[in-house]
Amino acid sequence: MNILITGGAGFLGQRLARGLLERGTLMGKPIASLTLLDVVRAPDFDDKRVRAETGDIADRSVLERCITTDTHAIFHLAAIVSGQAEADFELGMRINLDASRLLLDVCRTLGHAPRVLFTSSVAVYGGVLPDVVRDDTALNPQSSYGTQKAIAELLLCDYSRRGFVDGRVLRLPTISVRPGKPNAAASSFASGIIREPLNGERAVCPVNGSTRLWLLSPQQAIESLIAGCELDQAALGLWPVVNLPGLSVSVTDMVDALKEVAGEEVASLIDWKPDPKIEKIVGSWPGAWDVSRGEKLGLSADNSFADVIRAFRKG
Amino acid sequence: MNILITGGAGFLGQRLARGLLERGTLMGKPIASLTLLDVVRAPDFDDKRVRAETGDIADRSVLERCITTDTHAIFHLAAIVSGQAEADFELGMRINLDASRLLLDVCRTLGHAPRVLFTSSVAVYGGVLPDVVRDDTALNPQSSYGTQKAIAELLLCDYSRRGFVDGRVLRLPTISVRPGKPNAAASSFASGIIREPLNGERAVCPVNGSTRLWLLSPQQAIESLIAGCELDQAALGLWPVVNLPGLSVSVTDMVDALKEVAGEEVASLIDWKPDPKIEKIVGSWPGAWDVSRGEKLGLSADNSFADVIRAFRKG
């Protein structure tokens, strides 16, 4: 089992690599090699199975170097995040759309139909939405990031239907709590308002407390990625897209959970400064979606956001 | 008012050109020029306003020649039809996806946000569908043509949201009765089983009589294209896509209408020879969709399929 992770130096990519290496197998087969491709070099894993590759994922020769007829599974995580894709249209199109298509096309040309998992996002939804988004709710993204993800989904579904890849898309809730620094995602605050106060630092919350988010912890995300990759194509039927189970919480709920876990004083480190640009993007995303299909496929959400914060504190 | 029609030498393109020239105005302004771009030269219209351009629409320089800061409205009709896009994957991707994106991008680069109308199709739907497709029903295309059209829709919506174009998508029902010869569309029979018998020729029907189609006559399609182009962006709200009103008829209904208009003998010229390939594609399309939004926007369907046949006979 030879695996490629794009965005392999990123936060989720590294965690996924660690998860896979600890597990030792994927789809019932021992992992022989794990290639981590990214624009920056992935940290050293001190594991002979790991190979770090750097390069521009929108460059076909880079993908051709990393995907061969020996590649059995690809986790495509590399992306330009929502805020940045909105600010830099061409970059978002290049990485989120062109590179995703190139990746599929390299697989098509090789002809061995590897298993390919794309991650997608709440941002594919938008416009007038029901309180709980259903599997059959139309996509109407209100950001370039959401548009590019929706297009990559359609491409993967068609390449999969035609037998060019054995593909599946997992639509991820917003991941919280991410460690590290804020990033250019419009949802960056969903980690920042927990992480920074826990570190004794002030954090800005750019949206209203009533804003509802659909969340998943990093731990649960990695479990879902692996489980999603191992799903049989037949189980997915005519629609290889899965809305991953998550927690529907308001920002106020999140702050209440922070108070519960770490106390009032920590929670008081949040400064409420509405940012209309971020409110517009995040406010267009669904606060919850129907999880019955995801659960039927054996995927699950976190128990509670307080538990998510506790797990984050443990590191 | 300077107008470009891509696919301008095609059946709908020529009809649209004729409709616009007779009308003389679009969006309240006199039509100064009408460019018909296609791979083959459009026939002579003997009208000084018409300019025929030939070229590959997936070639940026061709589009740059046809779209200038003086271009006010673009009807993008050029496409590889469903059957051909399924048979030739790369050609479909090149024309239905790449050329559509190029067109939008040339407009973006020019910076004057012209009005751009894309035609889309019943084929964007597929998989498990309700009896009547709603505006909020998710797209799950089961053909490469449908996928490419769905992607072009998403691109147009994002380019429009960002103000690069003043865009709108009209999802066309299957057009029947088309004059001329059969083409490579999976739905070609929907015209052939009426047209050929009326001409005294035998026609093959490759699908079951119970197959339900969503139909629009060429006349009504042209009226809808012009009315759709003239819609204010504000009237479209957050979703510049319109499911055009049509007629929901079974193939048996169509044959009954043919009997009504032309008699039993004419209708007996149809040979029923199921073709699983065509049945699979056409069977994945919706047989009807909710038309309330389209009607509210002032768009309408034909009265009856018998009327459509009568109009076709008149020519």
mmCIF file of C-alpha atoms in Angstrom, chain B residues 11 175-184 187-204 218 254 258 262 266 269-270 305 309 312-313:
data_model
loop_
_atom_site.group_PDB
_atom_site.id
_atom_site.type_symbol
_atom_site.label_atom_id
_atom_site.label_comp_id
_atom_site.label_asym_id
_atom_site.label_seq_id
_atom_site.Cartn_x
_atom_site.Cartn_y
_atom_site.Cartn_z
ATOM 1 C CA PHE B 11 -29.467 25.415 -35.014
ATOM 2 C CA ILE B 175 -35.439 20.925 -27.389
ATOM 3 C CA SER B 176 -38.027 19.267 -29.635
ATOM 4 C CA VAL B 177 -38.785 19.331 -32.515
ATOM 5 C CA ARG B 178 -35.407 20.235 -34.009
ATOM 6 C CA PRO B 179 -35.309 20.399 -37.798
ATOM 7 C CA GLY B 180 -32.497 18.865 -39.851
ATOM 8 C CA LYS B 181 -30.562 15.698 -39.194
ATOM 9 C CA PRO B 182 -30.096 13.567 -36.070
ATOM 10 C CA ASN B 183 -27.106 14.622 -33.934
ATOM 11 C CA ALA B 184 -24.920 12.971 -31.280
ATOM 12 C CA SER B 187 -31.808 13.073 -26.708
ATOM 13 C CA SER B 188 -31.590 13.279 -30.513
ATOM 14 C CA PHE B 189 -34.481 10.801 -30.831
ATOM 15 C CA ALA B 190 -36.807 13.293 -29.074
ATOM 16 C CA SER B 191 -36.856 15.212 -32.348
ATOM 17 C CA GLY B 192 -36.201 12.291 -34.678
ATOM 18 C CA ILE B 193 -39.307 10.287 -33.741
ATOM 19 C CA ILE B 194 -41.469 13.265 -34.781
ATOM 20 C CA ARG B 195 -39.419 14.797 -37.605
ATOM 21 C CA GLU B 196 -38.571 11.671 -39.594
ATOM 22 C CA PRO B 197 -42.138 10.212 -39.656
ATOM 23 C CA LEU B 198 -43.503 13.627 -40.709
ATOM 24 C CA ASN B 199 -41.037 13.437 -43.600
ATOM 25 C CA GLY B 200 -42.249 9.957 -44.454
ATOM 26 C CA GLU B 201 -39.083 8.339 -43.101
ATOM 27 C CA ARG B 202 -38.684 5.640 -40.486
ATOM 28 C CA ALA B 203 -37.224 6.661 -37.096
ATOM 29 C CA VAL B 204 -35.730 4.642 -34.260
ATOM 30 C CA PRO B 218 -37.287 25.844 -30.542
ATOM 31 C CA MET B 254 -45.307 12.355 -27.798
ATOM 32 C CA LEU B 258 -48.015 12.817 -33.431
ATOM 33 C CA ALA B 262 -50.533 13.568 -38.469
ATOM 34 C CA VAL B 266 -47.269 8.489 -39.789
ATOM 35 C CA LEU B 269 -43.036 4.769 -38.914
ATOM 36 C CA ILE B 270 -41.392 4.602 -35.483
ATOM 37 C CA PHE B 305 -46.816 18.963 -27.504
ATOM 38 C CA ILE B 309 -45.705 19.498 -33.677
ATOM 39 C CA PHE B 312 -42.878 22.440 -36.560
ATOM 40 C CA ARG B 313 -44.956 21.381 -39.599
#
